[in-house]
Every structure is written in structure tokens, then in C-alpha cells.
Short mmCIF file of C-alpha atoms in Angstrom, two decimals:
data_model
loop_
_atom_site.label_atom_id
_atom_site.label_comp_id
_atom_site.label_asym_id
_atom_site.label_seq_id
_atom_site.Cartn_x
_atom_site.Cartn_y
_atom_site.Cartn_z
CA MET W 1223 -10.07 7.26 31.54
CA TRP W 1224 -11.70 9.72 33.75
CA GLU W 1225 -11.10 10.23 37.35
CA LEU W 1226 -14.36 10.35 39.32
CA ASN W 1227 -15.38 13.05 41.70
CA THR W 1228 -16.52 10.32 44.05
CA PRO W 1229 -16.45 6.08 44.20
CA VAL W 1230 -18.96 4.10 42.56
CA PRO W 1231 -21.54 2.98 44.49
CA ALA W 1232 -21.41 -0.66 45.99
CA ASN W 1233 -23.06 -3.11 44.19
CA GLN W 1234 -23.11 -0.87 41.15
CA THR W 1235 -21.10 -3.45 38.60
CA THR W 1236 -20.88 -7.73 38.33
CA MET W 1237 -18.29 -7.56 36.60
CA ASP W 1238 -16.23 -3.79 36.13
CA SER W 1239 -17.58 -3.86 32.70
CA ASP W 1240 -21.26 -3.58 31.76
CA ALA W 1241 -21.70 -1.72 29.37
CA GLY W 1242 -20.81 -1.24 25.55
CA ILE W 1243 -21.21 1.30 23.22
CA PHE W 1244 -21.75 0.70 19.19
CA LEU W 1245 -21.31 3.50 16.54
CA ARG W 1246 -21.42 3.74 13.21
CA ARG W 1247 -18.49 6.10 11.60
CA GLU W 1248 -18.68 5.57 7.93
CA LEU W 1249 -21.80 6.47 5.16
CA PRO W 1250 -23.86 3.00 4.90
CA ASN W 1251 -22.17 0.47 2.46
CA ALA W 1252 -18.89 1.95 2.52
CA ALA W 1253 -16.69 -0.82 2.14
CA GLY W 1254 -18.96 -2.47 -0.24
CA PHE W 1255 -21.11 -4.50 1.87
CA ASP W 1256 -21.23 -4.07 5.38
CA GLY W 1257 -24.68 -1.87 5.49
CA GLU W 1258 -24.61 0.35 8.33
CA VAL W 1259 -23.23 -2.25 11.13
CA ALA W 1260 -21.16 -0.33 13.55
CA ASP W 1261 -17.40 0.18 13.22
CA ILE W 1262 -16.86 1.31 16.68
CA MET W 1263 -17.32 -0.70 19.93
CA MET W 1264 -16.15 0.57 23.31
CA HIS W 1265 -16.10 -1.51 26.92
CA CYS W 1266 -17.32 0.93 29.53
CA TYR W 1267 -15.27 0.18 32.48
CA GLN W 1268 -16.11 1.36 36.10
CA ILE W 1269 -12.46 0.97 37.16
CA PRO W 1270 -9.33 2.56 36.04
CA PHE W 1271 -8.52 0.20 32.88
CA CYS W 1272 -4.87 1.22 32.97
CA LEU W 1273 -3.12 -1.84 31.70
CA ASN W 1274 -1.23 0.51 28.62
CA THR W 1275 -1.62 3.89 30.17
CA ALA W 1276 0.25 3.29 33.41
CA ARG W 1277 3.36 2.49 31.43
CA LEU W 1278 3.17 5.98 29.57
CA GLY W 1279 3.51 7.67 32.81
CA TYR W 1280 -0.21 8.37 33.22
CA ASP W 1281 -1.79 8.62 36.77
CA THR W 1282 -3.91 5.76 38.00
CA PRO W 1283 -6.63 7.54 40.00
CA ILE W 1284 -8.48 5.28 42.69
CA ASP W 1285 -11.94 5.99 41.37
CA ALA W 1286 -12.37 6.08 37.93
CA PHE W 1287 -14.54 5.36 34.65
CA CYS W 1288 -13.06 4.63 31.38
CA MET W 1289 -14.51 3.76 27.50
CA THR W 1290 -12.24 2.03 25.39
CA PRO W 1291 -13.06 2.16 21.93
CA ASN W 1292 -12.08 -0.66 19.74
CA ILE W 1293 -11.93 -1.39 15.80
CA PRO W 1294 -14.18 -4.57 15.53
CA ARG W 1295 -13.80 -4.84 11.97
CA PRO W 1296 -9.71 -3.70 11.26
CA ARG W 1297 -8.73 -3.49 7.52
CA SER W 1298 -5.10 -4.17 8.62
CA ARG W 1299 -4.14 -7.73 8.23
CA GLY W 1300 -1.57 -9.70 9.98
CA GLN W 1301 0.35 -12.90 9.11
CA LEU W 1302 0.75 -16.05 10.43
CA TYR W 1303 4.22 -17.76 10.39
CA LEU W 1304 4.88 -21.87 10.41
CA THR W 1305 8.31 -21.64 12.45
CA SER W 1306 9.12 -25.42 12.25
CA LYS W 1307 7.99 -28.57 10.73
CA ASP W 1308 7.21 -29.76 14.30
CA PRO W 1309 3.23 -28.96 14.94
CA LYS W 1310 4.23 -28.69 18.88
CA VAL W 1311 6.42 -25.53 18.26
CA LYS W 1312 4.21 -23.05 17.90
CA PRO W 1313 3.25 -20.40 15.13
CA ALA W 1314 4.64 -16.68 14.76
CA LEU W 1315 2.03 -13.80 14.66
CA ASP W 1316 2.45 -10.72 13.34
CA PHE W 1317 -0.82 -8.65 13.85
CA LYS W 1318 0.46 -5.41 11.77
CA TYR W 1319 -1.93 -2.77 13.68
CA PHE W 1320 -2.29 0.47 11.73
CA THR W 1321 -1.09 -1.01 8.14
CA ASP W 1322 -3.88 -0.64 6.07
CA PRO W 1323 -3.27 1.33 2.81
CA GLU W 1324 -6.57 3.25 2.93
CA GLY W 1325 -5.98 4.47 6.77
CA TYR W 1326 -9.08 3.32 8.15
CA ASP W 1327 -8.10 1.82 11.49
CA ALA W 1328 -6.27 5.04 12.57
CA ALA W 1329 -8.77 7.30 11.58
CA THR W 1330 -11.27 4.54 12.86
CA ILE W 1331 -9.39 4.69 16.55
CA VAL W 1332 -9.45 8.78 16.64
CA ALA W 1333 -12.93 8.94 16.19
CA GLY W 1334 -13.50 6.13 18.83
CA LEU W 1335 -11.56 8.71 21.45
CA ARG W 1336 -13.69 11.60 20.49
CA ALA W 1337 -16.83 9.68 20.48
CA ALA W 1338 -15.82 8.85 24.12
CA ARG W 1339 -15.28 12.47 24.89
CA GLU W 1340 -18.71 13.34 23.22
CA VAL W 1341 -20.18 10.45 25.73
CA ALA W 1342 -18.51 11.31 28.87
CA LYS W 1343 -20.09 15.47 28.67
CA GLN W 1344 -23.35 13.93 28.93
CA GLU W 1345 -25.33 13.14 32.19
CA PRO W 1346 -25.45 10.94 34.29
CA PHE W 1347 -21.52 10.88 33.36
CA LYS W 1348 -21.06 14.48 33.62
CA HIS W 1349 -21.56 15.30 36.81
CA TRP W 1350 -19.32 12.23 38.09
CA ILE W 1351 -16.19 13.13 36.54
CA LYS W 1352 -13.37 15.17 38.17
CA ARG W 1353 -11.16 15.03 35.42
CA GLU W 1354 -9.89 13.73 31.89
CA VAL W 1355 -6.59 11.51 32.78
CA ALA W 1356 -5.87 9.76 29.74
CA PRO W 1357 -5.81 11.28 26.65
CA GLY W 1358 -5.85 13.96 28.85
CA PRO W 1359 -6.93 17.67 27.91
CA ASN W 1360 -4.11 18.06 26.01
CA VAL W 1361 -4.11 15.52 23.41
CA ASN W 1362 -6.70 17.19 20.77
CA THR W 1363 -5.94 17.39 17.47
CA ASP W 1364 -6.12 14.14 14.98
CA GLU W 1365 -2.20 13.70 14.97
CA GLU W 1366 -1.89 13.90 18.64
CA LEU W 1367 -4.77 11.46 19.44
CA SER W 1368 -3.51 8.61 16.83
CA GLU W 1369 -0.27 8.92 18.29
CA TYR W 1370 -1.62 8.22 21.64
CA GLY W 1371 -3.96 5.29 20.12
CA ARG W 1372 -1.34 3.60 18.73
CA LYS W 1373 0.32 3.65 21.89
CA VAL W 1374 -2.04 2.15 23.77
CA ALA W 1375 -3.28 -0.29 21.26
CA HIS W 1376 -3.54 -3.64 21.80
CA THR W 1377 -5.43 -7.19 20.98
CA VAL W 1378 -8.74 -7.81 22.81
CA TYR W 1379 -7.69 -11.36 22.25
CA HIS W 1380 -10.23 -12.24 19.94
CA PRO W 1381 -7.83 -13.38 16.39
CA ALA W 1382 -10.27 -14.80 14.12
CA GLY W 1383 -9.79 -15.77 10.13
CA THR W 1384 -6.50 -17.72 10.56
CA THR W 1385 -8.72 -20.48 8.48
CA LYS W 1386 -11.04 -18.89 6.66
CA MET W 1387 -14.15 -20.21 5.00
CA GLY W 1388 -14.20 -19.71 1.60
CA ASP W 1389 -14.67 -21.06 -2.59
CA VAL W 1390 -11.45 -23.68 -2.22
CA GLU W 1391 -11.72 -23.96 -5.75
CA LYS W 1392 -11.11 -20.72 -6.91
CA ASP W 1393 -9.88 -18.73 -3.15
CA GLU W 1394 -6.47 -20.05 -2.62
CA MET W 1395 -6.48 -18.15 0.73
CA ALA W 1396 -9.58 -20.59 1.94
CA VAL W 1397 -8.84 -23.31 4.22
CA VAL W 1398 -12.55 -24.31 4.53
CA ASP W 1399 -15.21 -24.89 2.06
CA SER W 1400 -19.07 -24.16 3.05
CA GLN W 1401 -19.03 -27.37 5.00
CA LEU W 1402 -16.18 -26.28 7.29
CA ARG W 1403 -14.42 -29.38 5.56
CA ILE W 1404 -10.47 -28.63 5.41
CA ARG W 1405 -8.72 -28.40 1.43
CA GLY W 1406 -7.20 -31.68 0.88
CA LEU W 1407 -8.20 -33.49 3.95
CA LYS W 1408 -10.48 -36.10 4.68
CA GLY W 1409 -12.72 -36.01 7.89
CA ALA W 1410 -11.43 -33.35 9.33
CA ARG W 1411 -13.41 -30.06 9.82
CA ILE W 1412 -12.41 -26.75 11.50
CA ALA W 1413 -15.30 -25.48 13.71
CA ASP W 1414 -14.07 -22.05 15.41
CA ALA W 1415 -13.60 -17.98 14.63
CA GLY W 1416 -10.64 -19.57 12.25
CA VAL W 1417 -13.12 -19.56 9.26
CA PHE W 1418 -14.67 -16.39 9.77
CA PRO W 1419 -14.36 -14.80 6.09
CA ALA W 1420 -14.30 -11.49 7.95
CA MET W 1421 -14.07 -10.28 11.44
CA THR W 1422 -17.78 -9.72 13.19
CA THR W 1423 -18.63 -6.54 15.06
CA ILE W 1424 -19.26 -7.65 17.94
CA ASN W 1425 -17.02 -10.36 20.90
CA PRO W 1426 -17.03 -13.82 18.19
CA MET W 1427 -18.44 -15.94 21.11
CA LEU W 1428 -22.01 -16.11 19.94
CA THR W 1429 -21.00 -16.63 16.56
CA VAL W 1430 -18.26 -19.19 17.49
CA LEU W 1431 -20.98 -21.39 19.63
CA GLY W 1432 -23.61 -20.65 16.12
CA ILE W 1433 -20.58 -22.63 14.24
CA GLY W 1434 -19.78 -24.95 16.44
CA GLU W 1435 -24.00 -26.03 16.16
CA ARG W 1436 -23.71 -25.83 12.62
CA ALA W 1437 -21.07 -27.82 12.38
CA ALA W 1438 -22.47 -30.43 15.02
CA GLU W 1439 -25.68 -30.66 12.37
CA MET W 1440 -23.75 -31.41 9.25
CA ILE W 1441 -21.65 -34.18 10.97
CA ALA W 1442 -24.98 -35.65 12.51
CA GLU W 1443 -26.53 -35.37 8.80
CA GLU W 1444 -23.70 -37.18 7.17
CA ALA W 1445 -24.48 -39.99 9.65
CA GLY W 1446 -27.95 -40.09 8.50
CA TRP W 1447 -29.27 -38.05 10.98
CA ARG W 1448 -32.39 -35.54 9.68
CA ARG W 1449 -33.83 -32.51 11.46
CA ARG W 1450 -37.26 -32.62 12.66
CA ASP W 1451 -39.04 -29.40 12.28
CA ARG W 1452 -40.74 -28.28 15.99
CA PRO W 1453 -43.45 -25.75 16.54
CA VAL W 1454 -42.40 -22.30 17.65
CA ARG W 1455 -43.88 -21.34 20.50
CA ALA W 1456 -44.76 -17.68 21.81
CA TYR W 1457 -44.28 -16.87 25.12
CA HIS W 1458 -45.27 -13.51 26.91
CA LEU W 1459 -44.21 -12.37 29.64
#
């Protein structure tokens, strides 16, 4: 978070976070299958995003700009616990942040914080900035940045993969098959972010819509509906 030397001009934002940054930190296919997919995502805010910095004692300037590095495809794995046989009782969820054995998540948040600082040094940001508020100019080493990142990290409210798709005959953790059918149940499918076998790099809403559309097609096909090919039209603007 940076304090600005002048207010953001009026009518410059529609939702306070109008831009995103996607970066690739690792070498291509470092995870064996992910090519050059971005592994850092940042939201850019034209307001002081201070939910977690304020509770740590940081200032909250009136005029501020923020970049919030995210780990879109974390390698730490959480756990979902059933706490009752009563389906009305909510389960317990432990995200287990920064617990992956290789330390990928911790290294990625540090890389994201460093990248945000580099972006802030460039125009047009540079001439707007008065000072860095958080993590602050005295937080510079990997260890210091990691400690800060762990303290301010929180969910971005897109949990996924709790009922993953897979080969239900071979993978005991797979809940649904390639047709979204639930293992052991007839006439029931799951069509939401729970079926992700791996996290998406971007916020999952578009992918969830695609899953919903495909689920509707599969259900209709079982009822006898057949897709009709339609011509593709090119529109020139």
C-alpha cells in the first residue's frame, strides 16, 4: 500500500479495483504440467485496502493505491472435516496456508510483494506515490517479507476443489466422474467450483459458468436432446 501525493481524480474508477496483474515466477513446466501459466495475480486498488494492515498498526491514508499479490494456484492443501451426521451442521474447514513442503507458496508471496514494488517504481505510478505504507521501507529481506505476507494473508473467497473430478474407479479422492456424476449416487451431479481437480489462475467465476453450461448439456443429452451445429459468424467493428 502506498500513500499518494494527490487524490485519485474523480470518475477514474468504477469498482475501486479496475486492473489486474498476472506474472509467471517459475520456469515453464516447473510443476510438470503448467506450461507458462501465471502463478502470481494482483488486484490493483485505487483505495486503501487495509483490512489486514490496520490491525497490525499500519497507517490508513485517505489517498492510497494498493497492489495485493495473490497465490492463485497454491500448493498447500487444506482439509474439510465433517463435524456432525446432521447435514444442516456446517463442516469445519482448515485452509492450512503456507504448509506445502517445498515452500512454493511462501516463495510466491515474497515474489509477488517484490514485483509490486517494481511496478510502483514505474510511470505512471511513480509520480503519484508519496511513500510506501505497507509493508514499509524497512521490510526488505525475504524473511521479513515472508513474515509480513503470512500476517496479512487471507482467503480471496474462492475455495474450490472440495469435490474434485477424476477417475472414480482409480482415485479414491475423486468425488465426481467426467460427467459430473457423484460417486455412489444416481441422478445427482455437482456443477460448481468444487469439481476443479486443480485451481485456476484467475478468479473461478467464468470456469464455473462453463461447468454449469456443460452440465446442462449433459443432462439434456441424457434426456434425448441433440446439439445442432450452428454457423459461426464473424463480426467486424
